Amino acid sequence: MTKASDLFVQCLEEEGVEYIFGVPGEENLDFLDSLSRSTKIRLILTRHEQGAGFMAATYGRHTGRTGVCLATLGPGATNFVTAAAYAQLGGMPMMMITGQKPIKKSKQGRFQILDVVDMMGPITKYTHQLASADNIPSRVREAIRLAEEEKPGAVHLELPEDIADEQTSSKPLKRSLVRRPLADEKAVRAAVKKIEAARAPVLVLGAGANRKMTSRTLLAFIEKTGIPFITTQLGKGVIDEMHPLFLGCAALSAGDFVHKAIEAADLIINVGHDVIEKPPFFMINGGTEVIHISTKTAEVDPVYFPQIEVTGDIANAMWQIKEDIVPQPTWNFDRLLRARAAELEHSAGLGDDIRFPIFPPCLVKKIREAMPADGIICLDNGVYKIWFARNYPARQPNTVLLDNALATMGAGLPSAMASAMLYPDRKVMAICGDGGFMMNSQEMETAVRLGLNLTVLILRDDAYGMIRWKQANMGFEDFGLTYGNPDFVKYAEAYGARGHRVDSAASLPDLLRSCLETPGVHLIDCPIDYSENDRILNKDIKELSAALDSGGPVGLEFETAEPAPAGAGPMPA
Ligand SMILES: Cc1ncc(C[n+]2csc(CCOP(=O)(O)OP(=O)(O)O)c2C)c(N)n1
């Protein structure tokens, strides 16, 4: 016979779990005791359940295997909610294990008791209370299977104290061998015919394209056909964004150069579309047609109703299409590529502006120069996310971890910590606003305790800058969005990390280099100047890209004899 909590740990070992991130409570003590004897799973104690949840989700995002986190009942479980939603919307396989008071006999009334299983319902793929030790193997297997199946997401198991203490003869189940179904040949053929008949097809790579094998087959397709590509924010890095056929990332909702490129296309090959992201284009009836290539069928809505759907494993679908397709001499991508050329010209000038406090495009450029191709930047949520999504070329998959799904603040530092744990030989940087950093800054202690090599860059504007910008934009008074900050250098030092302060744009590269090369946790306090966000993002870019059609300031003239078909314009802001 085996104790239930021992069996639970054995099941997790069988699944290949390496870490459990968490904050245990009294109701997890049997489980914790069982975990103490595991030679395969390491407990990573955090200072808040949210940090544990974000780290577990990021483990899932990097590996495709379920990241596991642990908390107690009631308040521990409620602290998991944001991380669960982050994993669920962001497509990251993650399992939460929470404790509970005994379910058969309890003398404690309703103290700390919430219906956690019910609470997790809307934000998980599976939530279940273990009511018998015998069922632990099948419940764990089912939870992990579902967490990893397309679209990956969050699952939850509740282990009550009395069940954890039961004895059972059950044994762990082995992982199943699962393959995603392959796309149907006829759908592939239809897609190929449509692409061959187009004049200027374009690829749009979204969140679902960010899978290990997909990058390889997509690259082979792009190299064979010469068809250019754009990415959504969650598709960043699927293909090297320094590739000459990269047309940009859809970071703004509308009016950017990248939207001009989409408008110039007459067919959109939309790979790995996920409705969770803001759409990079919107369809109108009779407008530009769309081929949907994904593991799931298209969720139709007023701006998305593709004409052809190729559903099944994306890597295989792209391989089949690549094998079948014959590049056409009639394809012409000039207008698409010229929009990109104009964009590069515009952003190069901005990146060279070394004013101080630092100018966002210059910051992005300096960080790109400091980070190696496989270096990982993990963004929190704030204004700077738009700048990084637009201007920072991701060279490899999962090297720009940003959250364009739940878009929560507070995940930047924990996601960077999980990245640094998983890839100790790569350079990892958390990039946070002062607001987002302070939401989980207590995890600096965890980072130092774990001995991570990590650079945390805090972009300090002493405000919830993103909201302040929108407030100004909407014509409201500047009210209610500014605050003071701790002395971040001293704050870092109090945790045993190294604190640094940037005092000029020119000194940033050396500071970045020394932080990235010196082991340990570094925190950089970097004042940032957001005063021109509006001029550049809302005015200049839109005016310059709009001028592309008529040959405006950037001197580009699109052939007007054969205008792009209407209907694939950017989503209105
Ligand atoms: C948990 C959470 N709370 C609130 C928001 C809404 N929100 C989005 S950005 C933002 C301000 C971010 O401020 P900061 O981290 O300092 O970055 P900045 O925009 O100043 O660069 C807020 C409040 C959110 N996305 N997530």
Coordinates of C-alpha atoms and ligand atoms in Angstrom, one line a residue:
M1 CA 0.0 0.0 0.0
T2 CA 1.1 3.6 -0.7
K3 CA 0.2 6.8 1.0
A4 CA -1.9 9.0 -1.3
S5 CA 0.4 12.0 -1.1
D6 CA 3.4 9.7 -2.0
L7 CA 1.5 8.3 -4.9
F8 CA 0.6 11.9 -6.1
V9 CA 4.3 12.7 -6.1
Q10 CA 5.1 9.5 -7.9
C11 CA 2.6 10.3 -10.6
L12 CA 4.2 13.7 -11.1
E13 CA 7.6 12.1 -11.3
E14 CA 6.2 9.7 -13.9
E15 CA 5.0 12.7 -15.9
G16 CA 8.6 14.1 -15.9
V17 CA 7.9 17.0 -13.6
E18 CA 11.2 18.6 -12.5
Y19 CA 10.0 21.5 -10.3
I20 CA 7.1 22.5 -8.1
F21 CA 6.9 26.2 -7.5
G22 CA 4.9 27.3 -4.6
V23 CA 3.9 28.5 -1.1
P24 CA 2.8 25.5 1.0
G25 CA 0.2 25.9 3.7
E26 CA -0.9 23.6 6.6
E27 CA -3.2 21.7 4.2
N28 CA -0.3 20.7 2.0
L29 CA 1.9 19.2 4.7
D30 CA 1.4 15.6 3.7
F31 CA 2.2 16.4 0.1
L32 CA 5.2 18.5 1.2
D33 CA 6.5 15.6 3.3
S34 CA 6.2 13.2 0.3
L35 CA 7.9 15.8 -1.9
S36 CA 10.8 16.0 0.5
R37 CA 11.7 12.4 -0.4
S38 CA 11.5 12.9 -4.2
T39 CA 14.9 12.7 -5.9
K40 CA 13.4 13.9 -9.2
I41 CA 11.3 17.0 -8.3
R42 CA 12.7 20.1 -6.7
L43 CA 10.6 22.5 -4.6
I44 CA 11.0 26.1 -5.6
L45 CA 9.7 28.2 -2.7
T46 CA 8.4 31.6 -3.8
R47 CA 7.3 34.6 -1.8
H48 CA 3.8 34.8 -3.3
E49 CA 1.6 32.3 -5.1
Q50 CA 1.4 34.6 -8.1
G51 CA 5.1 34.4 -8.6
A52 CA 4.9 30.5 -8.4
G53 CA 2.1 30.4 -10.9
F54 CA 3.8 32.7 -13.4
M55 CA 7.0 30.6 -13.1
A56 CA 5.2 27.4 -13.6
A57 CA 3.4 28.8 -16.6
T58 CA 6.6 30.0 -18.1
Y59 CA 8.2 26.6 -17.6
G60 CA 5.3 25.3 -19.7
R61 CA 5.7 28.0 -22.3
H62 CA 9.4 27.2 -22.8
T63 CA 9.2 23.4 -22.7
G64 CA 5.7 22.4 -23.8
R65 CA 5.5 20.3 -20.7
T66 CA 3.3 21.1 -17.7
G67 CA 4.7 23.5 -15.2
V68 CA 3.4 22.6 -11.7
C69 CA 2.7 24.9 -8.7
L70 CA 1.4 24.4 -5.2
A71 CA -0.6 26.5 -2.8
T72 CA -2.9 26.0 0.2
L73 CA -6.7 26.3 0.2
G74 CA -8.6 29.6 0.3
P75 CA -6.1 32.6 0.2
G76 CA -3.3 30.5 -1.4
A77 CA -5.7 29.3 -4.1
T78 CA -7.2 32.8 -4.8
N79 CA -3.6 34.1 -5.2
F80 CA -3.3 31.6 -8.1
V81 CA -6.1 33.1 -10.1
T82 CA -4.2 35.7 -12.1
A83 CA -1.5 33.1 -13.0
A84 CA -4.1 30.6 -14.0
A85 CA -5.7 33.1 -16.3
Y86 CA -2.3 34.0 -17.7
A87 CA -1.5 30.4 -18.5
Q88 CA -5.0 29.7 -19.8
L89 CA -5.2 32.7 -22.2
G90 CA -1.6 32.5 -23.1
G91 CA -1.7 28.8 -24.1
M92 CA 0.9 27.6 -21.5
P93 CA 0.5 24.2 -19.9
M94 CA 0.4 24.6 -16.1
M95 CA -1.0 22.6 -13.2
M96 CA -2.1 24.1 -9.9
I97 CA -2.3 21.8 -6.9
T98 CA -4.1 23.2 -3.9
G99 CA -4.8 21.8 -0.4
Q100 CA -8.1 21.6 1.3
K101 CA -9.5 20.8 4.8
P102 CA -10.6 17.2 5.3
I103 CA -13.7 16.5 3.3
K104 CA -15.0 13.6 5.2
K105 CA -14.8 14.9 8.8
S106 CA -13.8 18.4 9.9
K107 CA -14.2 20.3 13.1
Q108 CA -13.2 23.7 11.7
G109 CA -16.5 24.8 10.2
R110 CA -16.0 26.9 7.1
F111 CA -12.7 28.5 8.2
Q112 CA -10.8 29.5 5.0
I113 CA -13.1 27.3 2.9
L114 CA -13.9 28.5 -0.6
D115 CA -15.2 26.3 -3.4
V116 CA -11.9 26.5 -5.1
V117 CA -12.8 23.9 -7.8
D118 CA -15.7 26.0 -8.8
M119 CA -13.7 29.2 -8.7
M120 CA -11.1 27.6 -11.1
G121 CA -13.8 26.5 -13.5
P122 CA -13.9 29.5 -15.9
I123 CA -10.1 29.9 -16.0
T124 CA -8.9 26.3 -16.4
K125 CA -9.4 23.4 -18.9
Y126 CA -9.9 21.0 -16.0
T127 CA -10.5 21.4 -12.3
H128 CA -11.1 18.5 -9.9
Q129 CA -11.2 17.7 -6.2
L130 CA -9.6 14.3 -5.4
A131 CA -12.1 12.5 -3.3
S132 CA -10.4 9.1 -3.3
A133 CA -6.7 8.1 -3.3
D134 CA -7.4 5.3 -5.8
N135 CA -8.2 7.8 -8.5
I136 CA -5.0 9.9 -8.2
P137 CA -3.1 8.3 -11.1
S138 CA -6.0 8.7 -13.6
R139 CA -6.8 12.3 -12.5
V140 CA -3.2 13.4 -12.7
R141 CA -2.8 11.8 -16.1
E142 CA -6.0 13.4 -17.4
A143 CA -5.0 16.8 -16.0
I144 CA -1.6 16.8 -17.6
R145 CA -2.9 15.4 -20.9
L146 CA -5.4 18.2 -21.1
A147 CA -2.9 20.9 -20.0
E148 CA -0.6 19.9 -22.9
E149 CA -3.2 19.3 -25.6
E150 CA -3.8 22.1 -28.1
K151 CA -4.6 24.8 -27.0
P152 CA -2.4 24.3 -23.9
G153 CA -3.6 25.9 -20.7
A154 CA -4.2 25.7 -17.0
V155 CA -5.5 22.7 -14.9
H156 CA -6.2 22.4 -11.2
L157 CA -6.3 19.5 -8.7
E158 CA -7.4 19.9 -5.1
L159 CA -5.9 17.4 -2.6
P160 CA -7.8 17.5 0.7
E161 CA -5.9 16.6 3.8
D162 CA -7.8 13.4 4.6
I163 CA -7.4 12.1 1.1
A164 CA -3.7 12.9 1.1
D165 CA -3.3 10.7 4.2
E166 CA -5.2 7.7 2.7
Q167 CA -3.6 4.4 1.8
T168 CA -4.1 3.0 -1.7
S169 CA -2.8 0.1 -3.9
S170 CA -3.0 2.3 -7.1
K171 CA 0.1 2.8 -9.2
P172 CA 1.1 5.7 -11.4
L173 CA 0.0 5.6 -15.1
K174 CA 2.5 6.0 -17.9
R175 CA 2.3 9.1 -20.2
S176 CA 0.5 8.3 -23.4
L177 CA 2.1 8.8 -26.8
V178 CA 0.0 11.5 -28.5
R179 CA 0.4 13.0 -31.9
R180 CA -1.6 15.9 -33.2
P181 CA -3.9 14.8 -36.1
L182 CA -2.5 15.7 -39.6
A183 CA -4.1 18.1 -42.0
D184 CA -6.3 16.7 -44.7
E185 CA -4.7 16.4 -48.1
K186 CA -7.6 18.0 -49.9
A187 CA -7.5 21.0 -47.7
V188 CA -3.8 21.3 -48.3
R189 CA -4.4 21.1 -52.1
A190 CA -7.0 23.8 -51.9
A191 CA -4.7 26.1 -50.0
V192 CA -1.9 25.5 -52.4
K193 CA -4.1 26.3 -55.4
K194 CA -5.3 29.5 -53.8
I195 CA -1.8 30.6 -52.9
E196 CA -0.5 29.9 -56.4
A197 CA -3.3 31.9 -57.9
A198 CA -2.7 34.9 -55.7
R199 CA -0.8 38.0 -56.8
A200 CA 0.8 39.0 -53.5
P201 CA 0.2 36.5 -50.7
V202 CA 1.5 37.2 -47.2
L203 CA 2.0 35.0 -44.1
V204 CA 0.8 36.1 -40.7
L205 CA 2.3 34.1 -37.9
G206 CA 0.4 34.0 -34.6
A207 CA 0.5 32.5 -31.1
G208 CA -0.3 28.9 -32.2
A209 CA 2.6 28.9 -34.7
N210 CA 5.0 29.2 -31.7
R211 CA 5.7 25.4 -31.4
K212 CA 9.1 23.7 -31.7
M213 CA 8.8 22.0 -35.2
T214 CA 6.8 24.8 -36.8
S215 CA 9.6 27.2 -37.1
R216 CA 11.6 24.8 -39.2
T217 CA 8.9 23.9 -41.7
L218 CA 7.7 27.5 -41.9
L219 CA 11.2 28.7 -42.7
A220 CA 11.5 26.0 -45.4
F221 CA 8.2 27.3 -46.9
I222 CA 9.3 30.9 -46.8
E223 CA 12.7 30.1 -48.4
K224 CA 11.1 28.0 -51.1
T225 CA 8.4 30.5 -52.0
G226 CA 9.8 33.9 -51.1
I227 CA 6.5 34.8 -49.5
P228 CA 7.0 37.5 -46.8
F229 CA 5.7 37.2 -43.3
I230 CA 4.5 39.3 -40.4
T231 CA 4.1 38.2 -36.8
T232 CA 1.6 38.9 -34.1
Q233 CA 3.1 39.7 -30.7
L234 CA 2.8 36.1 -29.5
G235 CA 4.2 34.9 -32.8
K236 CA 7.5 36.9 -32.4
G237 CA 10.6 34.8 -33.0
V238 CA 8.9 31.9 -34.7
I239 CA 11.1 32.9 -37.6
D240 CA 14.2 35.1 -37.2
E241 CA 12.9 38.7 -37.5
M242 CA 16.2 39.7 -39.2
H243 CA 15.1 37.6 -42.2
P244 CA 14.9 39.8 -45.3
L245 CA 11.3 38.7 -45.8
F246 CA 10.1 39.8 -42.3
L247 CA 7.6 42.7 -42.7
G248 CA 7.1 43.6 -39.0
C249 CA 5.2 42.7 -35.9
A250 CA 1.6 43.9 -35.5
A251 CA 2.1 45.7 -32.2
L252 CA -0.2 48.7 -32.8
S253 CA -3.8 48.1 -33.6
A254 CA -3.8 50.0 -36.8
G255 CA -2.1 52.5 -39.1
D256 CA 1.4 51.0 -38.8
F257 CA 3.7 50.1 -41.7
V258 CA 3.0 46.5 -41.1
H259 CA -0.7 47.1 -41.7
K260 CA 0.2 48.8 -45.0
A261 CA 2.0 45.6 -46.0
I262 CA -1.1 43.6 -45.1
E263 CA -3.3 45.9 -47.1
A264 CA -1.0 45.4 -50.1
A265 CA -1.5 41.7 -50.0
D266 CA -4.3 40.0 -51.8
L267 CA -4.3 36.7 -49.8
I268 CA -3.5 36.2 -46.1
I269 CA -2.1 32.8 -45.0
N270 CA -2.9 33.0 -41.3
V271 CA -0.9 30.5 -39.3
G272 CA -1.6 29.7 -35.7
H273 CA -4.3 32.4 -35.3
D274 CA -5.6 32.8 -31.8
V275 CA -8.6 35.0 -31.1
I276 CA -7.0 35.9 -27.7
E277 CA -4.7 38.3 -29.5
K278 CA -5.9 41.5 -31.0
P279 CA -6.4 40.7 -34.7
P280 CA -3.6 41.9 -36.9
F281 CA -6.2 42.5 -39.7
F282 CA -9.9 42.4 -40.0
M283 CA -11.9 40.9 -42.8
I284 CA -14.8 42.3 -44.6
N285 CA -17.2 40.4 -46.8
G286 CA -15.9 40.3 -50.3
G287 CA -12.5 41.6 -49.3
T288 CA -9.1 39.9 -49.1
E289 CA -9.4 36.2 -48.6
V290 CA -7.8 34.3 -45.8
I291 CA -6.4 30.7 -45.4
H292 CA -6.6 29.6 -41.8
I293 CA -3.9 27.1 -40.8
S294 CA -4.1 25.9 -37.3
T295 CA -4.6 22.9 -35.0
K296 CA -8.2 24.1 -34.5
T297 CA -10.9 25.3 -36.8
A298 CA -11.4 29.0 -37.1
E299 CA -13.6 30.7 -34.5
V300 CA -15.7 32.8 -36.8
D301 CA -16.6 36.3 -35.8
P302 CA -17.6 39.5 -37.6
V303 CA -14.0 40.2 -38.6
Y304 CA -12.7 36.7 -39.1
F305 CA -14.4 34.2 -41.5
P306 CA -11.6 32.5 -43.5
Q307 CA -12.4 30.9 -46.9
I308 CA -10.1 27.9 -46.5
E309 CA -9.3 26.0 -43.3
V310 CA -6.3 23.7 -43.0
T311 CA -6.6 22.1 -39.6
G312 CA -4.1 19.8 -38.0
D313 CA -0.6 19.8 -36.8
I314 CA 0.8 23.2 -38.1
A315 CA 4.3 22.0 -38.7
N316 CA 3.1 19.1 -40.8
A317 CA 0.6 21.3 -42.7
M318 CA 3.3 23.8 -43.6
W319 CA 5.5 21.0 -44.7
Q320 CA 2.8 19.5 -46.9
I321 CA 2.0 22.9 -48.5
K322 CA 5.7 23.6 -49.0
E323 CA 6.2 20.2 -50.8
D324 CA 3.2 20.8 -53.0
I325 CA 3.5 24.4 -54.0
V326 CA 5.1 25.7 -57.1
P327 CA 6.4 29.3 -56.8
Q328 CA 4.8 31.6 -59.3
P329 CA 6.5 34.1 -61.5
T330 CA 3.4 36.3 -61.3
W331 CA 3.8 36.8 -57.5
N332 CA 5.0 40.3 -56.7
F333 CA 5.9 41.4 -53.2
D334 CA 7.4 44.8 -54.1
R335 CA 4.7 46.8 -52.3
L336 CA 4.8 44.7 -49.2
L337 CA 8.6 45.0 -49.0
R338 CA 8.6 48.7 -49.6
A339 CA 6.4 49.2 -46.6
R340 CA 9.1 47.4 -44.6
A341 CA 11.9 49.4 -46.1
A342 CA 10.1 52.6 -45.0
E343 CA 9.6 51.3 -41.5
L344 CA 13.3 50.4 -41.1
E345 CA 14.4 53.8 -42.3
H346 CA 12.0 55.4 -39.8
S347 CA 13.1 53.3 -36.8
A348 CA 16.8 53.5 -37.5
G349 CA 16.7 57.3 -37.0
L350 CA 14.8 57.0 -33.8
G351 CA 17.1 54.3 -32.3
D352 CA 20.0 56.7 -32.6
D353 CA 18.5 59.4 -30.5
I354 CA 20.6 59.3 -27.2
R355 CA 18.6 61.8 -25.2
F356 CA 18.3 61.2 -21.5
P357 CA 16.1 60.0 -19.7
I358 CA 16.3 57.3 -22.2
F359 CA 14.2 57.3 -25.4
P360 CA 12.3 54.0 -25.9
P361 CA 13.5 53.3 -29.4
C362 CA 17.1 53.9 -28.4
L363 CA 16.6 51.6 -25.4
V364 CA 15.3 48.8 -27.6
K365 CA 18.2 49.2 -30.0
K366 CA 20.8 49.1 -27.2
I367 CA 19.2 46.0 -25.6
R368 CA 19.1 44.2 -28.9
E369 CA 22.8 45.0 -29.4
A370 CA 23.6 43.7 -26.0
M371 CA 21.6 40.5 -26.1
P372 CA 22.9 37.5 -28.1
A373 CA 20.6 35.9 -30.6
D374 CA 19.5 33.3 -28.0
G375 CA 19.2 35.8 -25.2
I376 CA 15.8 35.9 -23.6
I377 CA 13.9 39.1 -22.7
C378 CA 10.8 38.8 -20.5
L379 CA 8.5 41.8 -20.6
D380 CA 6.0 42.9 -18.0
N381 CA 3.1 45.0 -19.2
G382 CA 3.4 48.7 -19.9
V383 CA 4.0 51.2 -22.7
Y384 CA 7.5 49.8 -23.5
K385 CA 5.9 46.5 -24.6
I386 CA 4.6 48.2 -27.7
W387 CA 8.1 49.5 -28.5
F388 CA 9.7 46.1 -27.9
A389 CA 7.1 44.2 -29.9
R390 CA 7.5 46.7 -32.9
N391 CA 11.2 47.4 -32.8
Y392 CA 13.1 44.5 -31.2
P393 CA 13.8 41.8 -33.8
A394 CA 13.4 38.4 -32.1
R395 CA 16.0 36.0 -33.5
Q396 CA 14.7 32.7 -32.1
P397 CA 11.4 31.3 -30.8
N398 CA 10.6 32.1 -27.1
T399 CA 13.3 34.7 -26.8
V400 CA 10.8 37.5 -26.4
L401 CA 8.4 36.5 -23.7
L402 CA 5.6 39.0 -23.6
D403 CA 2.0 38.5 -22.6
N404 CA -0.4 39.7 -25.3
A405 CA -3.2 37.5 -24.0
L406 CA -4.1 38.4 -20.4
A407 CA -1.6 41.2 -20.6
T408 CA -1.2 41.2 -16.8
M409 CA 1.3 43.3 -14.9
G410 CA 3.6 41.4 -12.5
A411 CA 4.7 38.5 -14.6
G412 CA 7.9 40.0 -16.0
L413 CA 10.2 39.2 -13.1
P414 CA 8.9 35.6 -12.4
S415 CA 8.9 34.7 -16.1
A416 CA 12.5 35.9 -16.4
M417 CA 13.4 33.8 -13.2
A418 CA 11.9 30.7 -14.7
S419 CA 13.8 31.3 -18.0
A420 CA 17.1 31.8 -16.1
M421 CA 16.5 28.6 -14.2
L422 CA 15.7 26.6 -17.3
Y423 CA 18.5 28.1 -19.4
P424 CA 21.4 28.9 -17.1
D425 CA 23.8 29.3 -20.0
R426 CA 21.8 31.9 -21.8
K427 CA 21.5 35.7 -21.0
V428 CA 18.1 36.5 -19.5
M429 CA 16.7 39.9 -18.8
A430 CA 13.4 41.0 -17.2
I431 CA 12.2 44.3 -18.5
C432 CA 9.5 45.9 -16.3
G433 CA 7.9 49.2 -15.7
D434 CA 8.2 50.5 -12.1
G435 CA 4.5 49.7 -11.6
G436 CA 4.7 46.1 -12.9
F437 CA 8.0 45.3 -11.1
M438 CA 6.6 46.4 -7.8
M439 CA 3.7 44.0 -8.1
N440 CA 6.0 41.0 -7.6
S441 CA 9.3 42.6 -6.6
Q442 CA 9.4 40.4 -3.5
E443 CA 10.5 37.6 -5.8
M444 CA 13.9 39.3 -5.9
E445 CA 14.6 37.3 -2.7
T446 CA 13.7 34.1 -4.5
A447 CA 16.0 35.0 -7.5
V448 CA 18.9 35.7 -5.2
R449 CA 18.3 32.5 -3.1
L450 CA 18.2 30.4 -6.3
G451 CA 21.5 31.9 -7.3
L452 CA 20.1 33.0 -10.7
N453 CA 22.0 34.9 -13.3
L454 CA 19.5 37.6 -14.2
T455 CA 19.4 41.3 -15.1
V456 CA 16.2 43.2 -14.1
L457 CA 15.8 46.4 -16.0
I458 CA 13.3 48.8 -14.4
L459 CA 12.0 51.5 -16.7
R460 CA 11.2 54.3 -14.2
D461 CA 8.7 57.0 -15.0
D462 CA 7.1 57.1 -11.5
A463 CA 3.7 56.4 -13.0
Y464 CA 1.4 53.9 -14.5
G465 CA 2.6 55.3 -17.8
M466 CA 0.5 53.3 -20.1
I467 CA -2.7 54.4 -18.5
R468 CA -1.4 58.0 -18.1
W469 CA -0.8 58.1 -21.8
K470 CA -4.2 56.8 -22.7
Q471 CA -5.7 59.3 -20.2
A472 CA -4.0 62.2 -22.0
N473 CA -5.0 60.8 -25.3
M474 CA -8.6 60.8 -24.3
G475 CA -8.4 64.4 -23.3
F476 CA -8.6 63.8 -19.5
E477 CA -6.7 65.8 -16.9
D478 CA -3.5 64.2 -15.6
F479 CA -4.9 62.6 -12.4
G480 CA -4.4 59.6 -10.2
L481 CA -1.6 57.8 -11.9
T482 CA 1.7 59.0 -10.5
Y483 CA 3.5 57.6 -7.4
G484 CA 6.9 57.6 -5.7
N485 CA 9.3 54.7 -5.9
P486 CA 11.8 53.2 -3.5
D487 CA 15.5 53.9 -4.2
F488 CA 15.8 50.9 -6.5
V489 CA 19.6 50.6 -6.1
K490 CA 19.2 50.3 -2.3
Y491 CA 16.2 48.1 -2.8
A492 CA 18.2 45.6 -4.9
E493 CA 21.0 45.7 -2.3
A494 CA 18.6 44.9 0.5
Y495 CA 17.9 41.7 -1.2
G496 CA 21.5 40.9 -1.8
A497 CA 21.3 41.7 -5.5
R498 CA 23.5 44.3 -7.2
G499 CA 21.9 47.7 -7.9
H500 CA 22.8 50.0 -10.8
R501 CA 21.6 53.3 -12.0
V502 CA 21.7 54.5 -15.6
D503 CA 22.8 58.1 -15.9
S504 CA 23.1 58.5 -19.7
A505 CA 22.0 56.7 -22.8
A506 CA 25.7 56.4 -23.8
S507 CA 26.6 54.5 -20.7
L508 CA 23.8 51.9 -21.0
P509 CA 25.6 49.5 -23.4
D510 CA 28.6 49.1 -21.0
L511 CA 26.4 48.7 -18.0
L512 CA 24.2 46.1 -19.8
R513 CA 27.3 44.2 -20.9
S514 CA 28.8 44.1 -17.4
C515 CA 25.5 43.0 -15.9
L516 CA 25.0 40.2 -18.4
E517 CA 28.6 39.0 -18.0
T518 CA 28.7 39.2 -14.2
P519 CA 27.0 36.3 -12.4
G520 CA 24.2 37.0 -10.0
V521 CA 21.0 39.1 -9.9
H522 CA 21.4 42.7 -11.2
L523 CA 18.8 45.4 -11.0
I524 CA 19.1 48.5 -13.2
D525 CA 17.1 51.6 -12.5
C526 CA 16.6 53.3 -15.8
P527 CA 14.7 56.6 -16.1
I528 CA 12.6 56.6 -19.3
D529 CA 11.2 59.4 -21.4
Y530 CA 7.7 58.6 -22.6
S531 CA 6.9 62.2 -23.6
E532 CA 7.0 61.4 -27.4
N533 CA 5.0 58.2 -27.4
D534 CA 2.0 59.9 -28.8
R535 CA 3.9 61.9 -31.4
I536 CA 5.6 58.9 -32.8
L537 CA 3.2 56.0 -32.3
N538 CA 0.0 57.9 -32.9
K539 CA 1.0 60.5 -35.4
D540 CA 4.3 60.1 -37.2
I541 CA 4.0 56.4 -37.9
K542 CA 0.4 56.7 -39.1
E543 CA 1.2 59.7 -41.3
L544 CA 4.3 58.2 -42.8
S545 CA 2.7 54.8 -43.5
A546 CA -0.4 56.5 -44.9
A547 CA 1.8 58.5 -47.2
L548 CA 3.2 55.3 -48.7
D549 CA 0.3 55.1 -51.1
S550 CA 0.8 58.5 -52.5
G551 CA 4.5 58.8 -52.3
G552 CA 4.8 61.1 -49.3
P553 CA 7.8 62.1 -47.2
V554 CA 9.5 58.7 -47.4
G555 CA 9.3 58.9 -51.1
L556 CA 7.6 55.6 -51.8
E557 CA 5.3 55.3 -54.7
F558 CA 3.0 52.3 -54.9
E559 CA 1.7 51.4 -58.3
T560 CA -1.8 52.8 -58.3
A561 CA -2.9 51.2 -61.5
E562 CA -3.8 48.0 -59.7
P563 CA -4.9 49.0 -56.2
A564 CA -4.9 46.4 -53.4
P565 CA -8.3 44.9 -53.0
A566 CA -10.2 46.6 -50.1
G567 CA -11.0 44.6 -47.1
A568 CA -7.9 43.5 -45.3
G569 CA -7.2 46.8 -43.5
P570 CA -5.9 46.9 -39.9
M571 CA -8.2 46.6 -37.0
P572 CA -9.5 50.1 -36.0
A573 CA -7.9 51.3 -32.8
Ligands
LIG1 C1 -2.6 43.3 -12.9 C2 -2.9 44.5 -13.8 N1 -3.4 45.6 -13.3 C3 -3.7 46.7 -14.1 C4 -3.4 46.6 -15.4 C5 -3.7 47.8 -16.3 N2 -2.5 48.4 -16.7 C6 -1.9 48.1 -17.9 S1 -0.4 48.9 -18.2 C7 -0.6 49.7 -16.7 C8 0.5 50.6 -16.2 C9 1.9 50.0 -16.2 O1 2.7 50.8 -15.5 P1 4.3 50.4 -15.4 O2 4.5 49.0 -15.1 O3 5.0 51.4 -14.6 O4 4.7 50.6 -16.9 P2 4.7 51.9 -17.9 O5 3.4 51.8 -18.7 O6 4.8 53.1 -17.0 O7 5.9 51.7 -18.7 C10 -1.7 49.3 -16.0 C11 -2.1 49.8 -14.7 C12 -2.9 45.4 -15.9 N3 -2.6 45.2 -17.2 N4 -2.6 44.4 -15.1

